[in-house]
XYZ file of C-alpha atoms in Angstrom:
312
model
C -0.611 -27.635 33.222
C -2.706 -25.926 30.548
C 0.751 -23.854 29.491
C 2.688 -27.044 29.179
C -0.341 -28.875 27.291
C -0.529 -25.667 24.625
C 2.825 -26.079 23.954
C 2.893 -30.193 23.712
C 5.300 -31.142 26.935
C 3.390 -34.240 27.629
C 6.146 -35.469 29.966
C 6.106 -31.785 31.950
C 2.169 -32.714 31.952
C 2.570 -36.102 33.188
C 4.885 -35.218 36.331
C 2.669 -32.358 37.199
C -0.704 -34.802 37.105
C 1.403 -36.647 39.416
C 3.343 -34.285 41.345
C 0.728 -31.128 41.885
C -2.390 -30.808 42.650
C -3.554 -27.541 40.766
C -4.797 -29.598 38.034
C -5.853 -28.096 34.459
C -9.332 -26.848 32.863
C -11.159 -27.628 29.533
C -8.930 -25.351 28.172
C -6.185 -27.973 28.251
C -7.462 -29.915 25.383
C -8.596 -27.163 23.674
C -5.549 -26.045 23.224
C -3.509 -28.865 22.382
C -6.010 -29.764 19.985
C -5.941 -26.613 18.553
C -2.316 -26.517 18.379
C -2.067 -30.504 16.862
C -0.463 -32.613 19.479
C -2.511 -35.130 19.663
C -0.738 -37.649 21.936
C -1.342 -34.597 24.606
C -5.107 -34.746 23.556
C -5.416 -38.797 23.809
C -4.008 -38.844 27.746
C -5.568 -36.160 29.202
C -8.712 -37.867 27.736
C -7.635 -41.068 29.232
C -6.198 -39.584 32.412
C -7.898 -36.484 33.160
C -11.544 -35.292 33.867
C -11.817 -31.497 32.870
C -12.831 -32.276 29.136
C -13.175 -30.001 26.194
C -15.292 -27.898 25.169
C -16.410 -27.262 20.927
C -13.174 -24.904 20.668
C -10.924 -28.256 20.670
C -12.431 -29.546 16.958
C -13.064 -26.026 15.727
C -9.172 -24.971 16.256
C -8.005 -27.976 15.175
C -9.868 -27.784 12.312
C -8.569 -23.809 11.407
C -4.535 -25.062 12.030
C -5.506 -28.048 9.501
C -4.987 -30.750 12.006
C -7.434 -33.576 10.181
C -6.118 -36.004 12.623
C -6.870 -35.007 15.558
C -10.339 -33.526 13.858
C -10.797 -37.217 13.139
C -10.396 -38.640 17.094
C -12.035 -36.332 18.943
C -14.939 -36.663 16.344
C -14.894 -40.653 17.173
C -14.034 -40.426 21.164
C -15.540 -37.250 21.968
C -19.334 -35.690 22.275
C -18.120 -31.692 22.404
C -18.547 -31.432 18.798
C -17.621 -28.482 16.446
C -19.375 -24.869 15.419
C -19.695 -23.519 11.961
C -16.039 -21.783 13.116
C -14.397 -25.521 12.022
C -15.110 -24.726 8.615
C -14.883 -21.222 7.989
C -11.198 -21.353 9.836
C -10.847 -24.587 7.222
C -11.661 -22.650 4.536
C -9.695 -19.643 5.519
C -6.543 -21.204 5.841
C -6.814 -23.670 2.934
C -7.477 -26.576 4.742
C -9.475 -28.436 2.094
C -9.364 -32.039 3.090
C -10.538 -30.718 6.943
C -13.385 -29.023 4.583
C -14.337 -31.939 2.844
C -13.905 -34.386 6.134
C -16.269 -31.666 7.931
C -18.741 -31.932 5.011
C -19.430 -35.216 4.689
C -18.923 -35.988 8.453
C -20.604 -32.944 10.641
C -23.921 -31.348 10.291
C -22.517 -27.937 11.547
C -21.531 -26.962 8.066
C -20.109 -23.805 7.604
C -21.745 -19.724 7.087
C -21.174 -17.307 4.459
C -17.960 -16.242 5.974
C -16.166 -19.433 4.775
C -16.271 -18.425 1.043
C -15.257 -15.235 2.055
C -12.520 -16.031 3.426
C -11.363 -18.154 1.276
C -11.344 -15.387 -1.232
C -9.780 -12.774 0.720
C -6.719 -15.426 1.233
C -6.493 -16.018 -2.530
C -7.619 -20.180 -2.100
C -9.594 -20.501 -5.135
C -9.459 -24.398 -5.416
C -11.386 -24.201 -2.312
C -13.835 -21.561 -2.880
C -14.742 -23.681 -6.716
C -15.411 -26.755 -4.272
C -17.604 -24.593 -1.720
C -19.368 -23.774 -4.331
C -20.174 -27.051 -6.137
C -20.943 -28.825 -2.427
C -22.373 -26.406 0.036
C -25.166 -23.753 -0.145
C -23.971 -21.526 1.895
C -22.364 -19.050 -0.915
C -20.620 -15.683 -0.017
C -21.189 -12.098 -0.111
C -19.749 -8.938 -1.964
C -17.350 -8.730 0.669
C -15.629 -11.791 -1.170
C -15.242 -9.767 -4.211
C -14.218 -6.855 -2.438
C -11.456 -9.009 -0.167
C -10.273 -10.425 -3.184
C -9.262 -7.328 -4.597
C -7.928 -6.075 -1.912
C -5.555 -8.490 -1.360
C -5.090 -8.820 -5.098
C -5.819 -12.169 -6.440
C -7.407 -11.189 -9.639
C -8.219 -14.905 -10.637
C -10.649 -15.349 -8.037
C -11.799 -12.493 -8.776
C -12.006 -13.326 -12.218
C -14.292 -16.876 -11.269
C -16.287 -15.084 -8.983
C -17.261 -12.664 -11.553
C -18.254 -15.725 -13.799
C -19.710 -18.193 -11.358
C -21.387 -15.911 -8.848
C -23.761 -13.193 -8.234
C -22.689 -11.064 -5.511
C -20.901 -9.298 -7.074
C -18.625 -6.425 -5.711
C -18.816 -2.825 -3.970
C -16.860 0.220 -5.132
C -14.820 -0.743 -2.198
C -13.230 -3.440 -4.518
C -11.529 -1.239 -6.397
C -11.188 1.342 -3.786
C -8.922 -1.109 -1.661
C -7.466 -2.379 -4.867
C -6.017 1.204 -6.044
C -4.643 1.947 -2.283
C -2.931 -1.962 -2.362
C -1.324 -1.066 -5.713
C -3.017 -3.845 -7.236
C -3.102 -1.585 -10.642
C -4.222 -4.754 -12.646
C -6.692 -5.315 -10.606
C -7.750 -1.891 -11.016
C -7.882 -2.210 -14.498
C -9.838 -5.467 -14.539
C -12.375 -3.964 -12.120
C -12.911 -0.981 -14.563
C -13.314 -3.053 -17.814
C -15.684 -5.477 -16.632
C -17.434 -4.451 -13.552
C -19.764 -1.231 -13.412
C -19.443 -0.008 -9.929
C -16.654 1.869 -10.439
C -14.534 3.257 -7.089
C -14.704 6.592 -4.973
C -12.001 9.569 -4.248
C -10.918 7.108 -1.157
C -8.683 5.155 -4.132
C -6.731 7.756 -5.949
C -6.573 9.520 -2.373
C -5.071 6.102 -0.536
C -3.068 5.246 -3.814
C -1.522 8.556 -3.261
C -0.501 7.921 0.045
C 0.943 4.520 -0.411
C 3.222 5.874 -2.807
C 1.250 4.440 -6.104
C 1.737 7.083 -8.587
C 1.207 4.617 -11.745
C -2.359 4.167 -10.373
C -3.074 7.804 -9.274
C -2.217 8.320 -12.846
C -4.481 5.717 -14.934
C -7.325 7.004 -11.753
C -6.442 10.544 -13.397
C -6.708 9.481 -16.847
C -9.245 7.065 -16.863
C -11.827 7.386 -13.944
C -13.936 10.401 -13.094
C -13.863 10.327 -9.465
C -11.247 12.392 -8.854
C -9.748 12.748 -5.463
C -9.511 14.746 -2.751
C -6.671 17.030 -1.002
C -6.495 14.034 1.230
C -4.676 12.473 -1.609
C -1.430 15.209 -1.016
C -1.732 15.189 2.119
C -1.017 11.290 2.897
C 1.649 11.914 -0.109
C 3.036 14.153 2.352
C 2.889 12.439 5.179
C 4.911 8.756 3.501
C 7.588 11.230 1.775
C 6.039 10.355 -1.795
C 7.281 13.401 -3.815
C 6.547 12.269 -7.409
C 2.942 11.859 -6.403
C 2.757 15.539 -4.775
C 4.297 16.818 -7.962
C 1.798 15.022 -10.119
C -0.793 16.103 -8.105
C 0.104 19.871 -8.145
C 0.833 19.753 -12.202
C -2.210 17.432 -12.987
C -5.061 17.813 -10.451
C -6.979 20.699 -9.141
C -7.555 19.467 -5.743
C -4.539 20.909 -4.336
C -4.166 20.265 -0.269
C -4.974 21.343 3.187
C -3.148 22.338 6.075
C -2.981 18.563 6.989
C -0.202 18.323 4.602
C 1.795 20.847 6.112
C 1.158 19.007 9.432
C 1.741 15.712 8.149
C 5.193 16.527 6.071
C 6.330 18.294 9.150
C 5.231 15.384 12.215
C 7.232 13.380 9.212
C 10.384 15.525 8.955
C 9.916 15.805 5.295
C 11.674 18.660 5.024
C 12.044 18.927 1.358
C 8.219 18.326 0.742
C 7.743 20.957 3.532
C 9.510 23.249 1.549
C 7.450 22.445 -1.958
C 4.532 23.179 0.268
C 5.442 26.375 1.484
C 6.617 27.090 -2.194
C 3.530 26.369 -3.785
C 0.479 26.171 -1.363
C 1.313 28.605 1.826
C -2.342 29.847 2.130
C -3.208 27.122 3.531
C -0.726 26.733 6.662
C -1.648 27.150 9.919
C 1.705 28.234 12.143
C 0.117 26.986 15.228
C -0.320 23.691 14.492
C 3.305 23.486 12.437
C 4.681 24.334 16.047
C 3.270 21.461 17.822
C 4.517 18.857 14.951
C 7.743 20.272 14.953
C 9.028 19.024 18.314
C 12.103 17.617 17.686
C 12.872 17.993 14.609
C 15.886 19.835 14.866
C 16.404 20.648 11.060
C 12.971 21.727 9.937
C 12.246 23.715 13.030
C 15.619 25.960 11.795
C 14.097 26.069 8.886
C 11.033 27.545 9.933
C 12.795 29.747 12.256
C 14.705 30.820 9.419
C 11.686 31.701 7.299
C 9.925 33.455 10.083
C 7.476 30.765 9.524
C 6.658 31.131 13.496
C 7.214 34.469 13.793
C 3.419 35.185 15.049
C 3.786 32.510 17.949
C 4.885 34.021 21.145
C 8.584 33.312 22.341
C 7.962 30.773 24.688
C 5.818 28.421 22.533
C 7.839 28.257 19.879
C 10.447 25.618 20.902
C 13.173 25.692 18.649
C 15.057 22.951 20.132
């Protein structure tokens, strides 16, 4: 019964009520509140005994379902938890928001602002702000930029103290959010670490590892060829080797091989063979018919014994 209730089959519900005897649990209203059908909610209320427990209002209220919010707040005593309206304000619900406000006394935490800002709702985050006290952290900043909505970040910046972490523009750089980047640079002070021209690298973002280059001082690391390595991003590796001093590690041999990148294997033998380990090339060959020729070809496991070298 609580399958059929999830998924709104009130007649499947009704014949079993009358048909079975296994019954259902709390966890039958729950989730048809959570899931909006509220005709399901209304007769097991009428015709069953198992009840509800808080999760009923407080999914309902994350999915956005004001309606049945609104009954079981009039014919129910469960109540809600702060998780109504954080999950309200997380998924842009902002009439469930205000209905919670004005008719709860659960309110909501810091996380609801947060949210909000990760998921880009910045109507709702300006009304959080003007009604409730509960504010946000520097994670909301930091979200923000992650997921690159650079006009919340923008009001945030203006309305609010919490400012950011370097992990704002850290994630930002490895997203490709570049004007985000940019932003974060021009009007914020904490600046980023060697984690965002080292991620940017290896997502394939060469116009940001390039402003990084130019216009920060953190530098990176050679994690930053070695993820290039690994996602096949060959312009990046060869503005890394002309531009940067960082160079690799044997991690990008590994990672270009476990890949079957065999023409960045080849650059990397070319230009950075002192720091290969055969051993470990072996293992990550397995199956890659081409590049383990090619390393058989180049002698490039010529200290392994015989039997561990598995061409094949």
């Amino acid at each position: 019964m609580d399958s059929a209730v999830a998924n709104g089959h009130l007649e499947i519900v009704k014949w079993l009520h009358v048909q079975r005897r296994e019954g259902c649990t709390k966890a039958a209203i729950d989730e048809a509140a959570t899931n909006g059908h509220l005709a399901v909610v209304k007769w097991l209320h009428a015709s069953r005994k198992e009840g509800c427990s808080r999760r009923a209002m407080d999914g309902a209220a994350m999915n956005g379902h004001l309606a049945v919010v609104e009954w079981l707040h009039r014919n129910r005593k469960e109540g809600c938890t702060t998780a109504a309206m954080d999950g309200a304000a997380r998924s842009n619900h902002l009439q469930v928001v205000q209905w919670l406000h004005e008719n709860r006394n659960e309110g909501c935490t810091l996380a609801a602002m947060n949210l909000a800002a990760r998921n880009g709702h910045l109507d709702l985050i300006q009304w959080l702000h003007k009604h409730r006290k509960e504010g946000c952290t520097n994670d909301a900043m930091d979200q923000a930029a992650a997921q690159g909505h650079l006009r919340v970040i923008q009001w945030l910046h203006s309305y609010r103290k919490e400012g950011c972490t370097r992990n704002a523009m850290d994630r930002a750089a490895s997203a490709g959010h570049l004007d985000i980047v940019q932003w974060l640079h021009k009007n914020r002070s904490e600046g980023c670490t060697t984690a965002a021209m080292d991620n940017a690298a290896g997502s394939g973002h060469l116009k940001i590892v390039q402003w990084l280059s130019d216009n920060r001082a953190e530098g990176c690391t050679g994690a930053a060829m070695d993820r290039a390595a690994l996602n096949g991003h060959f312009e990046v590796l060869l503005f890394l080797q002309s531009e940067r001093s960082e160079g690799c590690t044997s991690k990008a041999f590994v990672n270009a091989t476990s890949a079957d990148e065999l023409e960045i294997l080849q650059w990397l033998f070319e230009h950075y063979r002192d720091q290969i380990r055969h051993d470990r090339l072996q293992l990550f060959a397995l199956g890659k018919f081409y590049t383990l020729q090619w390393l058989k070809q180049e002698s490039i496991l010529e200290d392994l014994p015989e039997s561990e070298r598995h061409y094949e």
